[in-house]
Amino acid sequence: MTSLTRTEARGRAATVDRPRYAVELDLTHGETTFASRTVLTFAATPGETTFVDLKATELLEATLNGEPLPAEAFAHGRLQLTGLAADNELVVRATMSFSRDGSGLHRAVDPADGEHYVYGHSFMDAAPRVFACFDQPDLKAPCTFTVTAPSDWVVIGNGAATREGDVWHLAETAPIATYFTSICAGPYVSVTDEHDGIPLGLFARRSVQAQLEANAPRVLEVTRRSFDYFHELFGIRYPFGKYDQVWVPEFNAGAMENPGCVVLRDEYLFRSRVTGAELLSRDNTVSHEMAHMWFGDLVTLAWWDDLWLNESFAEYMASRCVVGTGLYPDAWSDQGIVRKAWGYSAERSPSTHPVAGNGSEDALAALQNFDGISYAKGSAVLRQLIAYIGDDAFVAGVRDYLQRHAHGNAQMSDFFAAMERAHGASLTAWTDAWLRTAGLDAIRVDVDWDDESDVVRRAEVVKVAPEAHPAQRSHALDVAGWTDGEEVVRARLTLDEDRRVVHELLDRPRPAIIVPNASDLTWATVVLDEDTLRRLPEQLAQVDDLAARVVLWNALRDGVALATVDPRLVVDVFAASWPLELDDSVLSAVGRYVPDVVVAVYLPADERPLARERVADAGAAALQAAEPGSTRALAAARVVASTSRDEELLRRWYAGRELPAGLAGDADFRWLVATTLAGDGALSVAELEEAHAADATVAGTLAWLGARAARPLSEDKAWAWAELTEQRGRSNHEMNALAGAFWRSGDTAVLRPYVERYFADVPAMCAWVGDDAMARVAKLAYPVQLAEPETLQRSQAAQGRSDLTAAVRRGIVDQESVLRQVLLSRDTYRG
């Protein structure tokens, strides 16, 4: 299939105007295909030629202005239209296929009861897998859907639904981009409500009705507060009528902001105990998707190089909302330890790109830029913009932008024209440095002090721009210092030059630790001085400033990746500090990062057992110190369950005996224990099959696949690899479960043959797996845990191939950069 280029989109937008869709879908034709009929009316330049996008299994009929189109007009996912009139009607009747990769109309079977569910994900270039359309964001159109479905199914879509027998009529929408259209159908159950005149609906699979009802009060509270907050902030009411949120199985992303029909992954309907960080993640996602109703849906980007106008703003606005409404006062720290850490990693990759103007020349290339830069860096840059022009000017500019471009499209110049009107001055230099240039500065504090008196004689904060992406960025930040838990200095400053004296540090005793960007206000790599690094194991836990602790953990993470911090030091800091941490987000994020990345990837294989024991001991210490049944206790128990080598303890927990308080009957915790036991070869295939039979749910099936793939023997790896790369019936989430657990255990001799197979077998999966799903599979299945020069050689050779899709190439490029980081770290810090 051909991917739409920017040049083609411009040409088509210049030819056609005022499109309107009436789409009929019949979902009663079986489990593999459905019928689609599109009536597309549009104005055009008379005599011109254009095309519609159509990814049909079979084209049955196509007429333009009453005249049949020839068979040869349909090829490579496009239907050519010639001899256009001033006003046109295109009718297309086709057979379409349900997908298993999370795009188009995805059809899933709930293993708990055998019921079938359909959801529509038209994102990027998937809408033509559902109906014939001008699939580009700047040809927004009203849409009407009529859906025929089995008699016991419910149909939800962008417009309000009415039913006549088995036929559902969805009200015409306001003008929306094709990538926002969605149809969800199946025996969904619901919880309904209303707020401020807006009908609210929550929908989920029938088998998880109890989970839906248990989670609904909190979700509805977040929904109501977010509506109130955004209505006041933007000065524009929600413009799309009703507001449904549908939790669906096997969704590729966290959620999708379809107006009136937000789709979310149903893992967010928690069935087990969760930490505060997980609850925040879900609730932040609810607010994030609502922010898109204004940034993305009401005002839509003109082309994908302005993706940041959608994602950076939703990312920023969601955190602002959950903080501003009092739902999560510390959400900015969660943004730092989770999202900014993700973004910093993306900046280190060769695939880094500017926040805006990312050069997406076609739709599939643009898909690769839905990453930590477009989300996390963009959000952080908006905070810097506010520090630069003030919040009042920022809010005024946002309102101006939304009002001027409501129900239309906009680009970067439109947004900054509004900001400059509010600010009263040009922002060109600022946007060039922060938005049009990739890379991030490194910021450190250079300190000299008298050895005898410990008094500081020189202190300068230093900014170093990356050689590959030089820019003059202005940073609003602070520098703070602590000694034995007491904050002894804090300097707030704007760093325009390359270095600046920190007068507040001079002529006073050197703090035990000095933290640049202590309030986590700017976007930069924080480089800690050697004395601070040396004293972190004893000092970090005593710092009572949450933002500073986040900055310190991110500095360690960045230092490991850049080979400026020994990963063994991170284990030391974890062992000393993590058991005393009180913040849920830090506990959860660091509790995953240290065992899963530092220990399992960066440390040499012969050092991992001891490091794993130290991590498990820290988890046990935190569990003992935590209040029984608290979220802190849950985070600690998970660390123990995932790292302990005490088979007797894990066996007792697996059997449901002597569990930490609150975890009796917790299916997800039991699977975590099972995966650790399986990875150590201590849980048999038969035992895993028995556990799966007892939890034959979507979540249980995914957990079983991961535990099964984690088993270390050669026959286990052969089974898992075949299930991943040869079994075409596996869903996107099932492939992720297999790929994510494959490399976590097994002797090097057992795993090494699969390095070569990765570069042969995974790209071949593109024949039946879509790009959105393949992006995740390619990343998860990459053999970064087998960090050897031979792995790097095979990876480099693979990049020379011309047959890699953009998604697979991006996965290889990004993971190869991590592989290089691991090899450099081991070479720098040889044990």
GROMACS .gro file of N, CA and C in nm, residues 64 73 114 124 134 324 388 415 465 474 493 629 659 677 778 787 809:
model
   51
   64LEU      N    1  -1.874   0.731  -0.980
   64LEU     CA    2  -1.850   0.874  -0.961
   64LEU      C    3  -1.953   0.949  -1.043
   73ALA      N    4  -0.892   0.151  -1.207
   73ALA     CA    5  -0.882   0.273  -1.126
   73ALA      C    6  -0.842   0.244  -0.982
  114GLY      N    7  -1.597  -1.614   2.525
  114GLY     CA    8  -1.611  -1.637   2.382
  114GLY      C    9  -1.682  -1.528   2.306
  124MET      N   10  -0.382   0.757   1.191
  124MET     CA   11  -0.281   0.773   1.088
  124MET      C   12  -0.335   0.731   0.951
  134PHE      N   13  -1.086   1.061   0.187
  134PHE     CA   14  -0.969   1.147   0.170
  134PHE      C   15  -0.895   1.146   0.304
  324GLY      N   16  -0.403   2.107   3.899
  324GLY     CA   17  -0.487   2.223   3.926
  324GLY      C   18  -0.619   2.190   3.991
  388TYR      N   19   0.900   3.171   3.029
  388TYR     CA   20   0.958   3.278   2.948
  388TYR      C   21   0.860   3.393   2.928
  415PHE      N   22  -0.016   2.900   1.581
  415PHE     CA   23  -0.010   2.900   1.726
  415PHE      C   24   0.080   3.013   1.777
  465ALA      N   25   2.580   2.262   2.476
  465ALA     CA   26   2.488   2.217   2.372
  465ALA      C   27   2.547   2.096   2.300
  474SER      N   28   1.768   2.922   2.618
  474SER     CA   29   1.762   2.990   2.746
  474SER      C   30   1.690   2.898   2.845
  493LEU      N   31   1.773   3.109   3.868
  493LEU     CA   32   1.839   3.189   3.766
  493LEU      C   33   1.788   3.154   3.627
  629GLY      N   34  -0.058  -0.325   5.353
  629GLY     CA   35  -0.169  -0.294   5.265
  629GLY      C   36  -0.160  -0.161   5.193
  659LEU      N   37   0.095  -1.424   5.209
  659LEU     CA   38   0.107  -1.309   5.120
  659LEU      C   39   0.111  -1.179   5.199
  677LEU      N   40   0.930  -1.726   3.882
  677LEU     CA   41   0.957  -1.868   3.899
  677LEU      C   42   0.981  -1.936   3.765
  778ALA      N   43   0.905  -0.490   1.713
  778ALA     CA   44   1.046  -0.475   1.675
  778ALA      C   45   1.131  -0.427   1.792
  787ALA      N   46   2.411  -0.827   2.487
  787ALA     CA   47   2.496  -0.717   2.442
  787ALA      C   48   2.636  -0.768   2.413
  809ARG      N   49   1.257  -0.044   1.100
  809ARG     CA   50   1.386   0.027   1.097
  809ARG      C   51   1.400   0.116   1.220
   0.00000   0.00000   0.00000
